[in-house]
mmCIF file of C-alpha atoms in Angstrom:
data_model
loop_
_atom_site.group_PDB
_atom_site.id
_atom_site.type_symbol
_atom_site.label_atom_id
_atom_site.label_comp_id
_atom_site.label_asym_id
_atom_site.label_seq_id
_atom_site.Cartn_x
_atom_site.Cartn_y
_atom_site.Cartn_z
ATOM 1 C CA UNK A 16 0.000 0.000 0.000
ATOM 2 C CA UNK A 17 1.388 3.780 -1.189
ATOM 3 C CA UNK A 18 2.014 6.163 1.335
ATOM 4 C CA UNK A 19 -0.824 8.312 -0.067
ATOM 5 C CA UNK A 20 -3.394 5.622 0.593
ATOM 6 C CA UNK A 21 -2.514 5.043 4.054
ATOM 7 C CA UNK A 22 -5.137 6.049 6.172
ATOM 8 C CA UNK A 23 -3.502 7.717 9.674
ATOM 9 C CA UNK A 24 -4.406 5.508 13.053
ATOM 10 C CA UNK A 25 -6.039 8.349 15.070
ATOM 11 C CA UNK A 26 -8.257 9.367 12.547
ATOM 12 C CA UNK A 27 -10.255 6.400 12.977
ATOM 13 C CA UNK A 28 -9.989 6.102 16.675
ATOM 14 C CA UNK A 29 -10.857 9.756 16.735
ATOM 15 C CA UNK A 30 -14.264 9.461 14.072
ATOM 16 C CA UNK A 31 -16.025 6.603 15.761
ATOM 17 C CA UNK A 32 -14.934 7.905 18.817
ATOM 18 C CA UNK A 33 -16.540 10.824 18.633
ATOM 19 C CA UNK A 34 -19.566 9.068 16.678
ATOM 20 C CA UNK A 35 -19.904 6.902 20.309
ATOM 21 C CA UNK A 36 -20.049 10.023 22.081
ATOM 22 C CA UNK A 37 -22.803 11.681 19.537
ATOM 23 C CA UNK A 38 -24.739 8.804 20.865
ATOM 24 C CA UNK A 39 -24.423 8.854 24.232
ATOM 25 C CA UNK A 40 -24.881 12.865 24.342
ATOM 26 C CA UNK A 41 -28.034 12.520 21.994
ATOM 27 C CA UNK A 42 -29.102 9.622 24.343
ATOM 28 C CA UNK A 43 -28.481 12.661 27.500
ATOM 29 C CA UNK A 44 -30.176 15.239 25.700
ATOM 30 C CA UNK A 45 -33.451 13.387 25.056
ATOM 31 C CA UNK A 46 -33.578 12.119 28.529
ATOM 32 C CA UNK A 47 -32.815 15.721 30.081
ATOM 33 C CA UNK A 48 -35.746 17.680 27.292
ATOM 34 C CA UNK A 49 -38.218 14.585 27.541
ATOM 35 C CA UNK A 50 -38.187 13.705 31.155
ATOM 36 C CA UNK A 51 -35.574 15.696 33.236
ATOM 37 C CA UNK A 52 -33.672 12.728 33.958
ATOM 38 C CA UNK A 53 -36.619 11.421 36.446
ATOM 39 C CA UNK A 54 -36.914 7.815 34.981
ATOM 40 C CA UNK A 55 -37.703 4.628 36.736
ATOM 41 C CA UNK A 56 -35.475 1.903 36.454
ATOM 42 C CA UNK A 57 -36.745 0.358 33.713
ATOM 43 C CA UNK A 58 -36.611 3.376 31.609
ATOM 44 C CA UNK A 59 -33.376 3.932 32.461
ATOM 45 C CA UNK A 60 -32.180 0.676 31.545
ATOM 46 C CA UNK A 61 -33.929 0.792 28.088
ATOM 47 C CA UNK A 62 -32.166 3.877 27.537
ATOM 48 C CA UNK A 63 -28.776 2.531 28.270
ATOM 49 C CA UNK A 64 -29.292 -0.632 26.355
ATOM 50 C CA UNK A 65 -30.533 1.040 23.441
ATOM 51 C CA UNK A 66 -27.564 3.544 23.580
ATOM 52 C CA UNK A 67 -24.495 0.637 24.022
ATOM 53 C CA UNK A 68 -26.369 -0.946 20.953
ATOM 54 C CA UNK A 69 -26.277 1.629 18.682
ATOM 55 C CA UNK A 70 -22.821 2.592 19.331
ATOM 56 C CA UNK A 71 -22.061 -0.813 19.038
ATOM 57 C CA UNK A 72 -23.781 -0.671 15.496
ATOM 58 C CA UNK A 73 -22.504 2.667 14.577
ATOM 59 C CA UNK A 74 -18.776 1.093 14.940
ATOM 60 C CA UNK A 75 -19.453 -2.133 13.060
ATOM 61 C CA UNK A 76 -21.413 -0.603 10.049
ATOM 62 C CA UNK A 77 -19.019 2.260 10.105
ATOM 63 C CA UNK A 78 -15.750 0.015 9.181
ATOM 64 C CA UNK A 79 -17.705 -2.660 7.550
ATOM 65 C CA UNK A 80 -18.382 -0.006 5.011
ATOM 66 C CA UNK A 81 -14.595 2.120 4.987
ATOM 67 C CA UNK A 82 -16.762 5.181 6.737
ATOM 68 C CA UNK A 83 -13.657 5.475 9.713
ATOM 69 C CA UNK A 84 -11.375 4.759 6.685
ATOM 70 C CA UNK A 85 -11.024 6.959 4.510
ATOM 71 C CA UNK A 86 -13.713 5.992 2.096
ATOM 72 C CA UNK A 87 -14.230 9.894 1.548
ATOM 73 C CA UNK A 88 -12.738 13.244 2.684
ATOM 74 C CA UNK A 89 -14.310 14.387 6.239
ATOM 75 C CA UNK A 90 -16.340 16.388 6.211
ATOM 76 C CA UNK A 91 -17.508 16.243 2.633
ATOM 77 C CA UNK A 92 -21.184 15.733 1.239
ATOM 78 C CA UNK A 93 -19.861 11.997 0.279
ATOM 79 C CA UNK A 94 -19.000 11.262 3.879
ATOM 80 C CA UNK A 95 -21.867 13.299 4.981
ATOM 81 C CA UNK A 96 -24.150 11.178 2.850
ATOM 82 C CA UNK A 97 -22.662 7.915 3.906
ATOM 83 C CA UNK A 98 -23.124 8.705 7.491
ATOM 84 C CA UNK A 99 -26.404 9.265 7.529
ATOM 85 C CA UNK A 100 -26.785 6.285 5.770
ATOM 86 C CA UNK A 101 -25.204 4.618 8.823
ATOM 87 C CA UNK A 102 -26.799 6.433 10.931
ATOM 88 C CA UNK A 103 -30.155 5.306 9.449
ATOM 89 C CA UNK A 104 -29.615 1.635 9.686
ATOM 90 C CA UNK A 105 -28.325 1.553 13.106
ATOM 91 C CA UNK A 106 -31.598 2.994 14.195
ATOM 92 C CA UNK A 107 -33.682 1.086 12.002
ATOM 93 C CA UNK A 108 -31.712 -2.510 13.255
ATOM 94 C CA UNK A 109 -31.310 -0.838 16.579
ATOM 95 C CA UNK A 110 -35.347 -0.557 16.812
ATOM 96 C CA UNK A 111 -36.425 -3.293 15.096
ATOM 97 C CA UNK A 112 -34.481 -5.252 17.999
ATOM 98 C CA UNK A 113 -35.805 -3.049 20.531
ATOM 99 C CA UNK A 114 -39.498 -3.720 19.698
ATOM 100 C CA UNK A 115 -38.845 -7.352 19.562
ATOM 101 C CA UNK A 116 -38.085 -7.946 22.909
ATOM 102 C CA UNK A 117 -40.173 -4.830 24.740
ATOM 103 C CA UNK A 118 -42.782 -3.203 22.956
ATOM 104 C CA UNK A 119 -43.490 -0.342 25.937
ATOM 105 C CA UNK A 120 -40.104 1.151 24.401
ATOM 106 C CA UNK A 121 -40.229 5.040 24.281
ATOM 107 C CA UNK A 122 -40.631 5.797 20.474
ATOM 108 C CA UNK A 123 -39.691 9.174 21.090
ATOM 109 C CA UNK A 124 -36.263 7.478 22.157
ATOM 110 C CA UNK A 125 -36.242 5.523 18.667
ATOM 111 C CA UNK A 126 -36.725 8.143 16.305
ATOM 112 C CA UNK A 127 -35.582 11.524 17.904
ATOM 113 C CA UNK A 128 -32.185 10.820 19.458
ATOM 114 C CA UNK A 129 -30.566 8.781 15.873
ATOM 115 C CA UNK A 130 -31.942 12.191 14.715
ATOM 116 C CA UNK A 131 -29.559 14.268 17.211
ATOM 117 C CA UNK A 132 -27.141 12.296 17.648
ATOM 118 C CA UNK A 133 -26.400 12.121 13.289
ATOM 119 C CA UNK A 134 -26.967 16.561 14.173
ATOM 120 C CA UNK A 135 -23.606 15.844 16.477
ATOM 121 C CA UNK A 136 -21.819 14.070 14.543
ATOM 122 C CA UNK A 137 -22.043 15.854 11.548
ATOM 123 C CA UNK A 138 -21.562 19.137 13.563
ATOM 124 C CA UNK A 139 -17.795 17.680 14.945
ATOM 125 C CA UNK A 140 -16.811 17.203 11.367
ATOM 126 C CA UNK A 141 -17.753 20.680 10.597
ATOM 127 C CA UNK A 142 -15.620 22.194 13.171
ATOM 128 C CA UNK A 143 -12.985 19.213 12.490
ATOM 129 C CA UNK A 144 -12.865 20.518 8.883
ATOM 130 C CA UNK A 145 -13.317 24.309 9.617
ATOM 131 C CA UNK A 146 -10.302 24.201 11.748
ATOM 132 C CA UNK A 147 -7.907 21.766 9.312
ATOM 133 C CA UNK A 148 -8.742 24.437 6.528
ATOM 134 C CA UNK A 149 -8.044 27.401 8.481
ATOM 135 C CA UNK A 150 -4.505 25.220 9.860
ATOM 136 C CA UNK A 151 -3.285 24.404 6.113
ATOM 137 C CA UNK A 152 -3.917 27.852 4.583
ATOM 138 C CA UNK A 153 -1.210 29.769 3.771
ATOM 139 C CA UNK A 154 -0.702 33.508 4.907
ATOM 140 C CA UNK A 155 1.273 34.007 2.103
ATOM 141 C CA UNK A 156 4.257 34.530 0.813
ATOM 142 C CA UNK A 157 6.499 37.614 -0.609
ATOM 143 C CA UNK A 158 6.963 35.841 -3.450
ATOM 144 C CA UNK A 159 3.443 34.742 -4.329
ATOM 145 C CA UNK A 160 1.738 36.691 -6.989
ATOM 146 C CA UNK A 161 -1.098 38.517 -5.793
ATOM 147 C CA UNK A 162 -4.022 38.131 -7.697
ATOM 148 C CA UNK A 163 -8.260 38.185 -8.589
ATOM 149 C CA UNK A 164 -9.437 35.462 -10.221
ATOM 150 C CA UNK A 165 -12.052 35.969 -13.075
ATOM 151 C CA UNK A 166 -14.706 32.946 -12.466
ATOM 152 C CA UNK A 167 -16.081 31.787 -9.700
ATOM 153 C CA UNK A 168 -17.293 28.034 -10.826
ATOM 154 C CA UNK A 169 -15.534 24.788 -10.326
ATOM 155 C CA UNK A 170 -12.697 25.671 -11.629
ATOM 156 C CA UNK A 171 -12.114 28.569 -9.219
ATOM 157 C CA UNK A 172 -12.826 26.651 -6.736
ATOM 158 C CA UNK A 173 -10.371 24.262 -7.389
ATOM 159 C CA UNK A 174 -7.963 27.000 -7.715
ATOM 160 C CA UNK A 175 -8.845 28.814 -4.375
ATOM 161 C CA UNK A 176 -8.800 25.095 -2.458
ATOM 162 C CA UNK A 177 -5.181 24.356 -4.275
ATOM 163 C CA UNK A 178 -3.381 27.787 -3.216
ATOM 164 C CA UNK A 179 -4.707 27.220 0.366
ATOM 165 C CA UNK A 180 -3.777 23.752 0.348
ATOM 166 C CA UNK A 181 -0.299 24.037 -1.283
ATOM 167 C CA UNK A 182 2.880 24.874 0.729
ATOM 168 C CA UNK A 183 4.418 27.405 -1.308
ATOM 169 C CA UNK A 184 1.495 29.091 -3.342
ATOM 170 C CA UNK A 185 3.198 30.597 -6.467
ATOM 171 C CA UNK A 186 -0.310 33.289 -6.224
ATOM 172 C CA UNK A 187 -2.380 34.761 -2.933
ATOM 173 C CA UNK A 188 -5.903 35.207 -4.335
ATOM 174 C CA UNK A 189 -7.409 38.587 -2.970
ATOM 175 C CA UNK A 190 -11.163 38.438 -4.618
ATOM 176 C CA UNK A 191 -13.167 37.285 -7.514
ATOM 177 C CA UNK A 192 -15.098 38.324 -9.984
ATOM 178 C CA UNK A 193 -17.761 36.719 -11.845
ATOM 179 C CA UNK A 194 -20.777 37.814 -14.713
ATOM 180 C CA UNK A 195 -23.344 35.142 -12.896
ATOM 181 C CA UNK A 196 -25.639 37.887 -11.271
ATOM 182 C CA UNK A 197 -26.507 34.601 -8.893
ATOM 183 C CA UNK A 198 -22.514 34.558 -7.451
ATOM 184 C CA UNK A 199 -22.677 38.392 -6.510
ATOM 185 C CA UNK A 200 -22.936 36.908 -2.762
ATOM 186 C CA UNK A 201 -20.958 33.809 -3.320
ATOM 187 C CA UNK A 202 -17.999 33.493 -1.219
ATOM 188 C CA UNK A 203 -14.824 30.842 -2.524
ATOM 189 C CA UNK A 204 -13.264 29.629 0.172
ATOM 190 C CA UNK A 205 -13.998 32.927 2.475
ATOM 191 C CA UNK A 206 -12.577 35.028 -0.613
ATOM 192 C CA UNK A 207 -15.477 37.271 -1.579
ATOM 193 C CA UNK A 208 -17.523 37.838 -5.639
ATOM 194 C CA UNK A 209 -16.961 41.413 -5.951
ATOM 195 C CA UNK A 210 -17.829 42.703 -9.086
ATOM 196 C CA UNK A 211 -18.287 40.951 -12.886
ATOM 197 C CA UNK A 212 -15.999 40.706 -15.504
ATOM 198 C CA UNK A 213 -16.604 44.457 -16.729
ATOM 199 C CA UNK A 214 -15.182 45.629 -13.511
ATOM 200 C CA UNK A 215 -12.153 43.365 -13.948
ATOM 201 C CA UNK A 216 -9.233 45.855 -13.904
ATOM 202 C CA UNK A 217 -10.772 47.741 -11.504
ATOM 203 C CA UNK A 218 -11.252 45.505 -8.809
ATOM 204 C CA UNK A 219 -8.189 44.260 -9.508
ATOM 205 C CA UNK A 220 -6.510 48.289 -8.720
ATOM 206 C CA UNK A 221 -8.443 48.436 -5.515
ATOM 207 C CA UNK A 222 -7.092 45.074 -4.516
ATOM 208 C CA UNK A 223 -3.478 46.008 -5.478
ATOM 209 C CA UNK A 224 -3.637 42.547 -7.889
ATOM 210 C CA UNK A 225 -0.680 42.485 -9.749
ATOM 211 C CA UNK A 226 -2.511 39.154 -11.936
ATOM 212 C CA UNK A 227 -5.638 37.989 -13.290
ATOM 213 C CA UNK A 228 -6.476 34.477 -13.418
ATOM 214 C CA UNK A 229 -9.107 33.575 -16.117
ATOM 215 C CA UNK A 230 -10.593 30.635 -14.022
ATOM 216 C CA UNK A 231 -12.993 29.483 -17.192
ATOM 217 C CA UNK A 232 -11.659 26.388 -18.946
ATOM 218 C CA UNK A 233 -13.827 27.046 -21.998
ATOM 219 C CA UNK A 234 -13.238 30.276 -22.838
ATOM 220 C CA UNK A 235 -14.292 31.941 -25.543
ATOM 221 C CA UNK A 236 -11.159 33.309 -28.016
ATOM 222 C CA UNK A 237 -12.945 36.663 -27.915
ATOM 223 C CA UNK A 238 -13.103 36.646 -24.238
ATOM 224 C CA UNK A 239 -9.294 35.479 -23.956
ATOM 225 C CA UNK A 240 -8.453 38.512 -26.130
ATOM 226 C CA UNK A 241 -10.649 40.976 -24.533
ATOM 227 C CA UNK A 242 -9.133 40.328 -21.520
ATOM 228 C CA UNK A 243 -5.842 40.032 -22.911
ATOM 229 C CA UNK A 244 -5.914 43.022 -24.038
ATOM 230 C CA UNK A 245 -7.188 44.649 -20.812
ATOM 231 C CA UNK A 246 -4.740 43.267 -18.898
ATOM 232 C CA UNK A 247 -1.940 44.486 -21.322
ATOM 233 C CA UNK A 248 -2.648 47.635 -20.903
ATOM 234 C CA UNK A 249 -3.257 47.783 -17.289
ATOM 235 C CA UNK A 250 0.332 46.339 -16.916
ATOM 236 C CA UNK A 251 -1.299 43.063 -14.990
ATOM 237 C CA UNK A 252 0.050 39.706 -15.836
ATOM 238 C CA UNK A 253 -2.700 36.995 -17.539
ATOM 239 C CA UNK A 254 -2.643 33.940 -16.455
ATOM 240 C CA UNK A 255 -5.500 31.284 -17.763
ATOM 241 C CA UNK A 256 -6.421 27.704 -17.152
ATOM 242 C CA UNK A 257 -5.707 25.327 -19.279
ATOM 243 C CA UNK A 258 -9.154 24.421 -21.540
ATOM 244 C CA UNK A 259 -10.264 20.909 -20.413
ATOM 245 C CA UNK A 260 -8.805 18.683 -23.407
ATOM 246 C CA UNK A 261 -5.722 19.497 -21.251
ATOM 247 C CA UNK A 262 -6.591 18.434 -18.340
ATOM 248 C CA UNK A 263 -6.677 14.993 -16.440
ATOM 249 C CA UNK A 264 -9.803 13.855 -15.232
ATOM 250 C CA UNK A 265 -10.855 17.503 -15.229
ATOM 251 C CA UNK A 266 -8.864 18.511 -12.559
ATOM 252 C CA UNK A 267 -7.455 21.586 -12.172
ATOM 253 C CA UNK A 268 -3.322 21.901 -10.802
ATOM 254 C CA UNK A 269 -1.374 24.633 -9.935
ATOM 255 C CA UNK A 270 1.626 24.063 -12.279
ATOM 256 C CA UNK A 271 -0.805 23.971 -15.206
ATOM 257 C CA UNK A 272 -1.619 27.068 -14.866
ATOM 258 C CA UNK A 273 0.284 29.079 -17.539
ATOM 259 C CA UNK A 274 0.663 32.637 -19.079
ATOM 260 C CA UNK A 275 -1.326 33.556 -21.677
ATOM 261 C CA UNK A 276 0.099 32.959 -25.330
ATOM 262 C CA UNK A 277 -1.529 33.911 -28.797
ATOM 263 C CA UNK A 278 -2.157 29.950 -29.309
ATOM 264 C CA UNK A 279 -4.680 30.083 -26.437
ATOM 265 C CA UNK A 280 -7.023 31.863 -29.087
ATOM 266 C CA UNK A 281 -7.048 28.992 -31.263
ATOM 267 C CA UNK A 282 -9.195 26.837 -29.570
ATOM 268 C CA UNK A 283 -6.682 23.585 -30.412
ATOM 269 C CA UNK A 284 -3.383 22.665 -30.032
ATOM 270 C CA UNK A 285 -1.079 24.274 -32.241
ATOM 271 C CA UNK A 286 0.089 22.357 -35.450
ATOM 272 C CA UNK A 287 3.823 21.258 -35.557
ATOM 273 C CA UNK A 288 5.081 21.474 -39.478
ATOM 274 C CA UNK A 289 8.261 18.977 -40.506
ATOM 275 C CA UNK A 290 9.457 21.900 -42.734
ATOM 276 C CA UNK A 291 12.335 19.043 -43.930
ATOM 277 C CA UNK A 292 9.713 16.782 -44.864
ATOM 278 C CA UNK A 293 8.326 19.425 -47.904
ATOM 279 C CA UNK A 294 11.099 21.128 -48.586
ATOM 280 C CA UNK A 295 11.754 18.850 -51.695
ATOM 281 C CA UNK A 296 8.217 19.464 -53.073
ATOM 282 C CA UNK A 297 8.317 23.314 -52.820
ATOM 283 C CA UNK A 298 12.462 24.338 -54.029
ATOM 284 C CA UNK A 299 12.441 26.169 -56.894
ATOM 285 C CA UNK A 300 8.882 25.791 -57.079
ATOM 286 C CA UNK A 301 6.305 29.521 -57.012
ATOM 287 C CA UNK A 302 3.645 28.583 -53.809
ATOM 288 C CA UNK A 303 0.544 29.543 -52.963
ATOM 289 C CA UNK A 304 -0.292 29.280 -49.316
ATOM 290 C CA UNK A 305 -4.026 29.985 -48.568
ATOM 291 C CA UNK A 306 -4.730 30.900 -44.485
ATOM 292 C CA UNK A 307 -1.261 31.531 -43.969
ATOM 293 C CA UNK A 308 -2.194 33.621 -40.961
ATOM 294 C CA UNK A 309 -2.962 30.423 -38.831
ATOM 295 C CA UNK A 310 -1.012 27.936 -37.308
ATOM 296 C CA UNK A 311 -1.454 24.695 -40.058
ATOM 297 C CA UNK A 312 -0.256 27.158 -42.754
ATOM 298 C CA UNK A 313 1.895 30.429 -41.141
ATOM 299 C CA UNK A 314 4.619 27.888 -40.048
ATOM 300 C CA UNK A 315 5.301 26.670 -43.597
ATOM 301 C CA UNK A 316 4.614 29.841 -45.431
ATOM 302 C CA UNK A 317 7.542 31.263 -43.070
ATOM 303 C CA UNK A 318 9.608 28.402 -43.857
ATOM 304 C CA UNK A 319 8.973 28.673 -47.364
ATOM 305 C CA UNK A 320 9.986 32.604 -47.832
ATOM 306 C CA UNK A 321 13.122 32.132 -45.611
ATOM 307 C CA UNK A 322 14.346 29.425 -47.639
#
């Protein structure tokens, strides 16, 4: 097994740990709202035994299906998703045995405290999460670029998480911009939307951005050239993503990122032209080249006059 796949001990330990403890609190809650802890002792002992079952469930279910892990990132809607799932068939199996064996059972018991305790759980994550993200970001450094992003979909997003995530992030993202009218509130990873692509430049003065990053991996070439040309002028640099034919698995990374080159407006990759390969059909011969202004022909046409 790779290093990358191996799944640290306390994490684990720490997860279910805290999933038993959802329980029991959810168990405590219930008992305190519903009946101020005045129970008879027969109550009391349901409770318990219902409680010590469902851990015991949560536990079992939870690494007979890879929740503890690593099956999916904490804290994501994956994870989230799979632990309610969990959650829901311990207190489905944990009832059904319940009822078997004494039907008096409390089914406020049954069906509100699964209910609170999946609430806990899922609320330990969130701060689990909340404080790994805040612990990995970066405060930047001198020699990161500072910069606003132009698009605020997945592809920003991906950006935004990789910069915080990375060690030495070669760009410190101040603010976005996007034309959605629907992401004028949207915030990327606590970075704010604060303006559309018409208020590029500016928002990128008031920021002191000394880059743009076009964050739209099917760009437009009249976009790419509006905002080239924007940018040019402003003295920013232009960086863009990489369209998705370029991509693995449409994923965006850091080091793909690139500066933006006249070949971006093509659309496709440029052509390559073995200018030793014709060189025999065209010497000493008059040639017309037709759309010499493009890649396919320009390289050839130049070849052609210099020789």
């Amino acid at each position: 097994m790779t290093g990358s796949m191996t799944v640290k001990p306390f994490k684990p330990a720490l997860l279910a740990g805290w999933d038993a403890l959802s329980w029991v609190l959810a168990a405590g809650a219930f008992v305190l709202v519903r009946h101020d802890f005045d129970l008879s002792a027969n109550v009391w002992r349901e409770v318990v035994v219902y409680t010590l079952t469902a851990i015991v469930l949560q536990i079992g279910i939870g690494f007979r299906t890879h929740l503890y892990l690593g099956r999916s990132r904490i804290g994501s809607f994956d994870e989230t998703t799979m632990l309610a799932f969990v959650v829901g068939a311990v207190a489905a199996i944990d009832a059904g045995v319940a009822l078997a064996f004494e039907r008096s059972y409390s089914r406020g018991l049954l069906l509100l405290v699964p209910v609170l305790a999946l609430l806990l759980m899922a609320f330990g994550r969130w701060a689990y999460r909340g404080t790994a993200d805040l612990r990995r970001r970066p405060t930047g450094t001198e020699e990161a670029i500072t910069a606003v992003v132009y698009g605020a979909g997945d592809a920003g997003h991906q950006i935004a998480q990789l910069v915080d995530l990375s060690d030495e992030p070669p760009y410190r993202i101040l603010a976005f911009v996007d034309d959605d009218p629907a992401k004028r509130f949207l915030r990327v990873r606590g970075r704010r939307v604060v303006g559309r692509g018409d208020a590029l430049i500016e928002v990128a003065r008031q920021h002191g951005a000394k880059a743009v990053i076009l964050a739209i991996t099917k760009a437009e070439p009249a976009l790419l050239q509006e905002v080239a040309d924007q940018c040019q002028v402003a003295g920013l640099e232009f960086v863009v993503v990489p369209p998705v034919r370029e991509l693995i698995g449409g994923r965006v990374e850091l080091e793909q990122l690139r500066a933006f080159n006249i070949a971006d407006l093509l659309g496709r990759d440029t052509v390559q032209t073995d200018l030793s390969a014709i060189a025999g059909l065209v010497s000493g011969q008059v040639v017309l080249v037709t759309g010499a202004g493009g890649s396919t022909a320009g390289e050839p046409a130049a070849g052609v006059d210099g020789g």
